[in-house]
Amino acid sequence: MRVLVTGGAGFIGSHYVRKVLGGAYDTLADAQVVVLDKLTYAGCESNLESVRDNPRLRFVRGDICDREVVRDLMSGTDLVVHFAAESHVDRSIMGAADFVMTNVVGTQTLLQAAVDAGVRRFVHISTDEVYGSITEGSWTEDHVLEPNSPYAASKAGAELMARSFHRTHGLAVCVTRCSNNYGPHQFPEKVIPLFVTNLLDGRKVPLYGDGLNVRDWLHVDDHCWGIQLVADSGRPGEIYNIGGGTELTNRELTERLLAAFGVDESMVERVPDRKAHDRRYSVDITKISTELGYRPLVSFEEGLASTIAWYRENRDWWEQLVDRAKLPGS
Ligand code: NAD
């Protein structure tokens, strides 16, 4: 069994690779894992440090848009788990070209190579942001796509490519749409690691707008487990929401982080809101729960505490990334 993991040096992809090689998923107990990652500003080879010497791992630095590289790696692959993406909404607002190239063209390149190589299964990792924003209730998988940021639009485009390759070529693709992840190794441009690393350095945390945007926080371990359930038993051509973490306003999240550091509101700096900032995300996880037996296992309290502890203990990891995490021009 050979698994090709794209974006395996990023936050979620590297967690998945460490879990696979650590024996967490029975069906991949003996699998060979090939990671294809371009090592953009967001990719860190050090995320795979703990499994670097594992003989079942092969790391390839390369671009998912590179047809030759992708074709070579796809040959002999049984399962593709496709994480690679430009993933930061703020960067997509500043310029969307890389998002369209990697997220749409890169995905199409992988899908075509997977068809040509006769790959048995392809899991495309998408996001709940493709749905847009919801005031009340939760999205089921058949909800209309109304992406609001260029990031979300590029992910929606990628998904539609995946759907078309299933319909047209019979490729056994499943799509997962997950809510906001948190956990160790998350690049310090995203809100939880940004706030945690700022607080560890005694710096203020920048809170967007009125702070009332709601996100559903899921530990990365639960996301990866949901992905594996889909890889094992998801129905080809189907979409599965993954979520069911903890819904919090950004203000509530900030309060929990301030409390964990024993500091008060004076550590919050209000900053102008993000353009077209989605108000609330909420996915209905009935489908993956009933079909595949998924439910989140990590409580937010436990997950947040262990995540803060990880950043506290791994200053070497994030300190070298803080400059890379700054937005161009800031
Ligand atoms: P990340 O930014 O931490 O990692 C992305 C990885 O992809 C990096 O290692 C980067 O080097 C690599 N990459 C980027 N462009 C590439 C290219 N052209 N070729 C090869 N590799 C390339 O992202 P993440 O947070 O780990 O997200 C992984 C996936 O999960 C993405 O598809 C994202 O849309 C999706 N997702 C993320 C979240 C979240 O909360 N982080 C939630 C739902 C879905």
Tab-separated table of C-alpha atoms and ligand atoms in Angstrom:
chain	number	residue	atom	x	y	z
A	1	MET	CA	0.000	0.000	0.000
A	2	ARG	CA	1.417	3.370	-0.969
A	3	VAL	CA	-0.056	6.704	0.116
A	4	LEU	CA	0.805	9.991	-1.530
A	5	VAL	CA	0.311	12.867	0.904
A	6	THR	CA	0.478	16.317	-0.661
A	7	GLY	CA	1.262	19.222	1.650
A	8	GLY	CA	2.638	16.762	4.203
A	9	ALA	CA	5.041	19.342	5.617
A	10	GLY	CA	2.213	21.707	6.565
A	11	PHE	CA	0.183	21.843	9.757
A	12	ILE	CA	-2.526	19.247	9.122
A	13	GLY	CA	-0.672	17.151	6.531
A	14	SER	CA	2.305	16.621	8.839
A	15	HIS	CA	-0.002	15.647	11.689
A	16	TYR	CA	-1.604	13.071	9.419
A	17	VAL	CA	1.812	11.704	8.343
A	18	ARG	CA	3.016	11.457	11.948
A	19	LYS	CA	-0.186	9.598	12.865
A	20	VAL	CA	0.088	7.190	9.937
A	21	LEU	CA	3.745	6.391	10.628
A	22	GLY	CA	3.026	6.206	14.354
A	23	GLY	CA	0.573	3.365	13.662
A	24	ALA	CA	-2.620	5.225	14.572
A	25	TYR	CA	-4.587	3.943	11.588
A	26	ASP	CA	-4.855	0.133	11.257
A	27	THR	CA	-5.506	0.131	7.521
A	28	LEU	CA	-2.244	2.006	6.894
A	29	ALA	CA	-0.156	0.052	9.421
A	30	ASP	CA	2.371	-1.030	6.779
A	31	ALA	CA	1.817	1.716	4.239
A	32	GLN	CA	4.665	3.478	2.469
A	33	VAL	CA	4.124	7.232	2.704
A	34	VAL	CA	5.348	9.624	0.028
A	35	VAL	CA	5.101	13.302	0.929
A	36	LEU	CA	5.024	15.833	-1.898
A	37	ASP	CA	5.483	19.370	-0.607
A	38	LYS	CA	6.804	22.527	-2.222
A	39	LEU	CA	7.938	23.937	1.138
A	40	THR	CA	6.333	27.319	0.591
A	41	TYR	CA	6.591	29.881	3.403
A	42	ALA	CA	4.024	27.699	5.267
A	43	GLY	CA	5.765	24.363	4.842
A	44	CYS	CA	8.372	23.161	7.350
A	45	GLU	CA	10.390	20.031	6.839
A	46	SER	CA	11.015	20.103	10.598
A	47	ASN	CA	7.330	19.190	11.055
A	48	LEU	CA	8.401	15.705	9.967
A	49	GLU	CA	11.534	15.607	12.146
A	50	SER	CA	10.137	12.947	14.481
A	51	VAL	CA	9.513	10.527	11.575
A	52	ARG	CA	12.377	11.581	9.308
A	53	ASP	CA	14.303	8.326	9.747
A	54	ASN	CA	11.290	6.099	9.338
A	55	PRO	CA	12.039	3.813	6.351
A	56	ARG	CA	8.375	3.983	5.317
A	57	LEU	CA	8.648	7.741	4.627
A	58	ARG	CA	9.910	9.375	1.475
A	59	PHE	CA	9.942	13.157	1.254
A	60	VAL	CA	9.910	14.866	-2.132
A	61	ARG	CA	10.213	18.604	-2.443
A	62	GLY	CA	8.114	19.568	-5.434
A	63	ASP	CA	5.090	21.413	-6.752
A	64	ILE	CA	1.690	19.792	-7.243
A	65	CYS	CA	1.414	21.875	-10.420
A	66	ASP	CA	4.479	20.139	-11.881
A	67	ARG	CA	2.986	17.501	-14.172
A	68	GLU	CA	6.142	15.424	-14.519
A	69	VAL	CA	6.851	15.200	-10.805
A	70	VAL	CA	3.224	14.416	-10.082
A	71	ARG	CA	3.027	11.782	-12.820
A	72	ASP	CA	6.138	10.005	-11.530
A	73	LEU	CA	4.918	9.941	-7.931
A	74	MET	CA	1.403	8.879	-8.844
A	75	SER	CA	2.589	5.715	-10.530
A	76	GLY	CA	2.218	2.869	-8.002
A	77	THR	CA	0.165	5.004	-5.593
A	78	ASP	CA	-2.968	3.431	-4.087
A	79	LEU	CA	-4.303	6.342	-2.058
A	80	VAL	CA	-3.870	10.105	-2.438
A	81	VAL	CA	-4.593	12.378	0.536
A	82	HIS	CA	-4.441	15.876	-0.855
A	83	PHE	CA	-3.751	18.612	1.702
A	84	ALA	CA	-1.440	20.929	-0.282
A	85	ALA	CA	-2.908	24.391	-0.620
A	86	GLU	CA	-2.387	28.064	-0.139
A	87	SER	CA	-4.417	28.289	3.046
A	88	HIS	CA	-4.398	31.775	4.542
A	89	VAL	CA	-7.458	33.947	3.833
A	90	ASP	CA	-5.651	37.252	4.504
A	91	ARG	CA	-2.983	36.404	1.928
A	92	SER	CA	-5.677	35.553	-0.631
A	93	ILE	CA	-7.175	39.015	-0.105
A	94	MET	CA	-3.787	40.604	-0.850
A	95	GLY	CA	-3.349	38.508	-4.009
A	96	ALA	CA	-5.204	35.469	-5.285
A	97	ALA	CA	-2.976	34.224	-8.133
A	98	ASP	CA	-1.046	31.658	-6.064
A	99	PHE	CA	-4.345	30.413	-4.645
A	100	VAL	CA	-5.808	29.737	-8.065
A	101	MET	CA	-2.578	28.140	-9.268
A	102	THR	CA	-2.005	25.765	-6.362
A	103	ASN	CA	-5.542	25.137	-5.185
A	104	VAL	CA	-7.271	24.802	-8.561
A	105	VAL	CA	-4.592	24.023	-11.155
A	106	GLY	CA	-2.555	21.935	-8.701
A	107	THR	CA	-5.619	19.892	-7.769
A	108	GLN	CA	-6.505	19.357	-11.429
A	109	THR	CA	-2.926	18.233	-12.104
A	110	LEU	CA	-3.147	15.653	-9.314
A	111	LEU	CA	-6.586	14.433	-10.373
A	112	GLN	CA	-5.508	13.928	-13.982
A	113	ALA	CA	-2.370	12.047	-12.936
A	114	ALA	CA	-4.432	9.917	-10.547
A	115	VAL	CA	-6.788	8.936	-13.374
A	116	ASP	CA	-3.878	8.156	-15.691
A	117	ALA	CA	-2.146	6.019	-13.036
A	118	GLY	CA	-5.319	4.146	-12.011
A	119	VAL	CA	-5.166	5.328	-8.387
A	120	ARG	CA	-7.757	3.491	-6.293
A	121	ARG	CA	-8.767	6.318	-3.953
A	122	PHE	CA	-8.341	10.087	-3.704
A	123	VAL	CA	-9.313	12.136	-0.647
A	124	HIS	CA	-9.505	15.837	-1.344
A	125	ILE	CA	-9.227	18.000	1.769
A	126	SER	CA	-11.513	21.001	1.511
A	127	THR	CA	-12.941	23.453	3.996
A	128	ASP	CA	-16.265	24.604	5.425
A	129	GLU	CA	-15.393	28.065	4.088
A	130	VAL	CA	-16.705	27.003	0.662
A	131	TYR	CA	-20.239	27.369	2.066
A	132	GLY	CA	-19.851	31.086	2.860
A	133	SER	CA	-21.358	32.326	6.107
A	134	ILE	CA	-24.424	31.142	8.052
A	135	THR	CA	-26.369	33.058	10.683
A	136	GLU	CA	-28.316	30.189	12.237
A	137	GLY	CA	-28.286	26.416	11.961
A	138	SER	CA	-25.606	24.337	10.249
A	139	TRP	CA	-24.739	23.389	6.675
A	140	THR	CA	-25.374	19.918	5.358
A	141	GLU	CA	-23.249	18.704	2.461
A	142	ASP	CA	-25.896	19.540	-0.165
A	143	HIS	CA	-25.953	23.242	0.727
A	144	VAL	CA	-25.149	25.681	-2.073
A	145	LEU	CA	-21.529	26.880	-2.294
A	146	GLU	CA	-21.196	30.623	-1.651
A	147	PRO	CA	-17.495	31.261	-1.010
A	148	ASN	CA	-16.711	34.834	0.006
A	149	SER	CA	-12.903	35.032	0.032
A	150	PRO	CA	-10.576	34.259	-2.864
A	151	TYR	CA	-9.184	31.431	-0.684
A	152	ALA	CA	-12.635	29.885	-0.254
A	153	ALA	CA	-13.445	30.398	-3.944
A	154	SER	CA	-10.248	28.613	-4.974
A	155	LYS	CA	-11.070	25.719	-2.631
A	156	ALA	CA	-14.598	25.555	-4.088
A	157	GLY	CA	-13.084	25.472	-7.589
A	158	ALA	CA	-10.786	22.625	-6.544
A	159	GLU	CA	-13.695	20.650	-5.145
A	160	LEU	CA	-15.708	21.064	-8.302
A	161	MET	CA	-12.720	19.743	-10.251
A	162	ALA	CA	-12.664	16.738	-7.913
A	163	ARG	CA	-16.375	16.165	-8.430
A	164	SER	CA	-16.001	16.363	-12.194
A	165	PHE	CA	-13.170	13.813	-12.196
A	166	HIS	CA	-15.406	11.422	-10.313
A	167	ARG	CA	-18.339	11.972	-12.641
A	168	THR	CA	-16.357	12.062	-15.873
A	169	HIS	CA	-13.554	9.590	-15.267
A	170	GLY	CA	-14.921	7.454	-12.434
A	171	LEU	CA	-12.059	8.406	-10.104
A	172	ALA	CA	-12.952	7.346	-6.543
A	173	VAL	CA	-12.732	10.815	-5.025
A	174	CYS	CA	-14.148	11.835	-1.656
A	175	VAL	CA	-14.173	15.439	-0.465
A	176	THR	CA	-13.956	16.468	3.184
A	177	ARG	CA	-15.046	19.899	4.428
A	178	CYS	CA	-13.668	20.658	7.841
A	179	SER	CA	-14.129	23.497	10.288
A	180	ASN	CA	-11.275	25.491	11.866
A	181	ASN	CA	-8.385	23.349	13.106
A	182	TYR	CA	-5.993	24.029	15.936
A	183	GLY	CA	-3.149	22.069	17.493
A	184	PRO	CA	0.658	21.788	17.485
A	185	HIS	CA	2.750	22.793	14.455
A	186	GLN	CA	0.174	25.299	13.151
A	187	PHE	CA	1.890	28.137	11.330
A	188	PRO	CA	1.922	31.270	13.514
A	189	GLU	CA	-0.109	33.356	11.057
A	190	LYS	CA	-3.373	31.626	12.069
A	191	VAL	CA	-5.290	33.041	15.011
A	192	ILE	CA	-4.590	30.527	17.809
A	193	PRO	CA	-0.818	30.165	17.266
A	194	LEU	CA	-0.528	33.894	16.508
A	195	PHE	CA	-2.219	34.829	19.774
A	196	VAL	CA	-0.376	32.168	21.788
A	197	THR	CA	3.060	33.133	20.473
A	198	ASN	CA	2.323	36.844	20.980
A	199	LEU	CA	1.282	36.174	24.580
A	200	LEU	CA	4.344	34.013	25.171
A	201	ASP	CA	6.405	37.033	24.102
A	202	GLY	CA	4.349	39.484	26.197
A	203	ARG	CA	2.912	41.126	23.046
A	204	LYS	CA	-0.701	42.212	22.455
A	205	VAL	CA	-3.088	40.132	20.360
A	206	PRO	CA	-4.808	41.719	17.325
A	207	LEU	CA	-8.579	41.130	17.424
A	208	TYR	CA	-10.504	41.776	14.209
A	209	GLY	CA	-13.535	44.120	14.238
A	210	ASP	CA	-16.110	43.530	16.976
A	211	GLY	CA	-14.722	40.041	17.702
A	212	LEU	CA	-18.145	38.438	17.252
A	213	ASN	CA	-17.305	36.184	14.303
A	214	VAL	CA	-18.031	32.588	15.251
A	215	ARG	CA	-15.772	29.634	14.426
A	216	ASP	CA	-16.130	25.923	15.222
A	217	TRP	CA	-12.764	24.791	16.635
A	218	LEU	CA	-11.676	21.227	16.015
A	219	HIS	CA	-8.451	19.634	17.189
A	220	VAL	CA	-6.243	18.540	14.280
A	221	ASP	CA	-6.182	15.002	15.663
A	222	ASP	CA	-9.955	14.734	15.240
A	223	HIS	CA	-9.748	16.149	11.712
A	224	CYS	CA	-7.111	13.584	10.705
A	225	TRP	CA	-9.151	10.754	12.194
A	226	GLY	CA	-12.200	11.916	10.206
A	227	ILE	CA	-10.072	12.008	7.043
A	228	GLN	CA	-8.901	8.449	7.670
A	229	LEU	CA	-12.465	7.218	8.137
A	230	VAL	CA	-13.318	8.772	4.784
A	231	ALA	CA	-10.189	7.279	3.177
A	232	ASP	CA	-11.147	3.838	4.510
A	233	SER	CA	-14.883	3.776	3.982
A	234	GLY	CA	-16.199	6.983	2.407
A	235	ARG	CA	-18.432	6.478	-0.588
A	236	PRO	CA	-16.762	7.571	-3.864
A	237	GLY	CA	-18.119	10.872	-5.160
A	238	GLU	CA	-19.431	11.887	-1.751
A	239	ILE	CA	-18.685	14.920	0.404
A	240	TYR	CA	-18.268	14.656	4.175
A	241	ASN	CA	-18.382	17.562	6.618
A	242	ILE	CA	-15.977	17.207	9.544
A	243	GLY	CA	-16.470	19.353	12.627
A	244	GLY	CA	-18.415	19.202	15.825
A	245	GLY	CA	-15.786	20.923	17.876
A	246	THR	CA	-16.570	24.001	19.925
A	247	GLU	CA	-18.306	27.077	18.517
A	248	LEU	CA	-16.851	30.278	19.938
A	249	THR	CA	-16.839	33.940	18.997
A	250	ASN	CA	-13.336	35.281	18.428
A	251	ARG	CA	-13.846	37.365	21.549
A	252	GLU	CA	-14.642	34.248	23.608
A	253	LEU	CA	-11.612	32.489	22.157
A	254	THR	CA	-9.464	35.510	23.052
A	255	GLU	CA	-10.837	35.550	26.610
A	256	ARG	CA	-9.909	31.886	27.052
A	257	LEU	CA	-6.397	32.531	25.813
A	258	LEU	CA	-5.970	35.608	28.020
A	259	ALA	CA	-7.157	33.568	31.013
A	260	ALA	CA	-4.700	30.771	30.213
A	261	PHE	CA	-1.881	33.321	30.383
A	262	GLY	CA	-3.293	35.120	33.447
A	263	VAL	CA	-3.528	38.473	31.613
A	264	ASP	CA	-6.436	40.857	31.002
A	265	GLU	CA	-8.145	42.794	28.189
A	266	SER	CA	-5.312	45.315	28.112
A	267	MET	CA	-3.413	42.726	26.035
A	268	VAL	CA	-5.994	43.026	23.224
A	269	GLU	CA	-5.456	45.412	20.333
A	270	ARG	CA	-8.544	46.080	18.226
A	271	VAL	CA	-7.722	46.081	14.511
A	272	PRO	CA	-9.945	46.880	11.496
A	273	ASP	CA	-12.017	43.943	10.364
A	274	ARG	CA	-10.935	41.637	7.523
A	275	LYS	CA	-12.702	42.431	4.225
A	276	ALA	CA	-15.851	40.295	3.707
A	277	HIS	CA	-15.150	38.572	7.014
A	278	ASP	CA	-17.523	35.600	7.263
A	279	ARG	CA	-19.679	35.961	10.354
A	280	ARG	CA	-20.213	32.346	11.285
A	281	TYR	CA	-19.323	28.857	10.094
A	282	SER	CA	-21.155	25.772	11.273
A	283	VAL	CA	-21.166	22.311	9.709
A	284	ASP	CA	-23.704	19.571	10.296
A	285	ILE	CA	-21.762	16.336	10.889
A	286	THR	CA	-24.699	13.918	10.838
A	287	LYS	CA	-23.520	12.252	7.610
A	288	ILE	CA	-20.000	11.323	8.702
A	289	SER	CA	-21.245	10.396	12.176
A	290	THR	CA	-23.979	8.049	11.030
A	291	GLU	CA	-22.177	6.570	7.986
A	292	LEU	CA	-18.651	6.297	9.344
A	293	GLY	CA	-18.977	6.504	13.145
A	294	TYR	CA	-17.074	9.785	13.498
A	295	ARG	CA	-17.272	12.005	16.552
A	296	PRO	CA	-14.710	14.460	17.884
A	297	LEU	CA	-12.750	13.085	20.824
A	298	VAL	CA	-10.559	15.960	21.996
A	299	SER	CA	-12.312	18.461	24.277
A	300	PHE	CA	-11.513	22.094	23.557
A	301	GLU	CA	-10.244	22.686	27.108
A	302	GLU	CA	-7.830	19.762	26.913
A	303	GLY	CA	-6.800	20.517	23.321
A	304	LEU	CA	-6.195	24.212	23.922
A	305	ALA	CA	-4.158	23.538	27.066
A	306	SER	CA	-1.967	20.979	25.286
A	307	THR	CA	-1.573	23.294	22.280
A	308	ILE	CA	-0.440	26.193	24.487
A	309	ALA	CA	1.951	23.828	26.260
A	310	TRP	CA	3.365	22.709	22.910
A	311	TYR	CA	4.096	26.299	21.809
A	312	ARG	CA	5.603	27.031	25.222
A	313	GLU	CA	7.931	24.029	24.894
A	314	ASN	CA	8.768	24.502	21.208
A	315	ARG	CA	9.896	28.097	21.004
A	316	ASP	CA	12.719	27.062	18.635
A	317	TRP	CA	10.133	25.825	16.143
A	318	TRP	CA	8.044	29.000	15.963
A	319	GLU	CA	10.582	31.738	16.656
A	320	GLN	CA	12.263	31.170	13.306
A	321	LEU	CA	8.862	31.352	11.577
A	322	VAL	CA	7.573	34.595	13.042
A	323	ASP	CA	9.138	36.737	10.293
A	324	ARG	CA	7.898	34.352	7.598
A	325	ALA	CA	4.399	34.622	9.078
A	326	LYS	CA	4.230	38.402	8.609
A	327	LEU	CA	2.005	39.496	5.763
A	328	PRO	CA	3.797	41.183	2.864
A	329	GLY	CA	4.076	44.911	3.616
A	330	SER	CA	3.372	44.582	7.332
B	1	NAD	P1	-0.667	24.856	5.689
B	1	NAD	O1	-0.631	26.183	5.022
B	1	NAD	O2	-0.143	24.707	7.075
B	1	NAD	O3	0.125	23.781	4.792
B	1	NAD	C1	0.020	23.746	3.412
B	1	NAD	C2	1.178	22.898	2.895
B	1	NAD	O4	1.037	22.793	1.477
B	1	NAD	C3	2.558	23.512	3.167
B	1	NAD	O5	3.433	22.535	3.658
B	1	NAD	C4	2.995	24.017	1.812
B	1	NAD	O6	4.418	24.011	1.643
B	1	NAD	C5	2.304	23.035	0.880
B	1	NAD	N1	2.092	23.585	-0.471
B	1	NAD	C6	1.557	24.785	-0.785
B	1	NAD	N2	1.557	24.940	-2.113
B	1	NAD	C7	2.061	23.801	-2.655
B	1	NAD	C8	2.296	23.354	-3.978
B	1	NAD	N3	2.000	24.127	-5.033
B	1	NAD	N4	2.825	22.129	-4.163
B	1	NAD	C9	3.150	21.343	-3.101
B	1	NAD	N5	2.968	21.719	-1.822
B	1	NAD	C10	2.419	22.944	-1.611
B	1	NAD	O7	-2.185	24.386	5.603
B	1	NAD	P2	-3.047	23.480	6.606
B	1	NAD	O8	-3.661	24.357	7.628
B	1	NAD	O9	-2.246	22.320	7.010
B	1	NAD	O10	-4.207	23.019	5.630
B	1	NAD	C11	-4.107	21.798	4.893
B	1	NAD	C12	-5.358	21.622	4.065
B	1	NAD	O11	-6.501	21.593	4.925
B	1	NAD	C13	-5.602	22.748	3.076
B	1	NAD	O12	-6.075	22.181	1.881
B	1	NAD	C14	-6.673	23.610	3.734
B	1	NAD	O13	-7.456	24.256	2.774
B	1	NAD	C15	-7.463	22.556	4.492
B	1	NAD	N6	-8.162	23.008	5.697
B	1	NAD	C16	-7.490	23.682	6.679
B	1	NAD	C17	-8.169	24.067	7.826
B	1	NAD	C18	-7.466	24.782	8.954
B	1	NAD	O14	-8.129	25.209	9.910
B	1	NAD	N7	-6.147	24.929	8.933
B	1	NAD	C19	-9.543	23.790	7.972
B	1	NAD	C20	-10.200	23.092	6.947
B	1	NAD	C21	-9.501	22.706	5.816
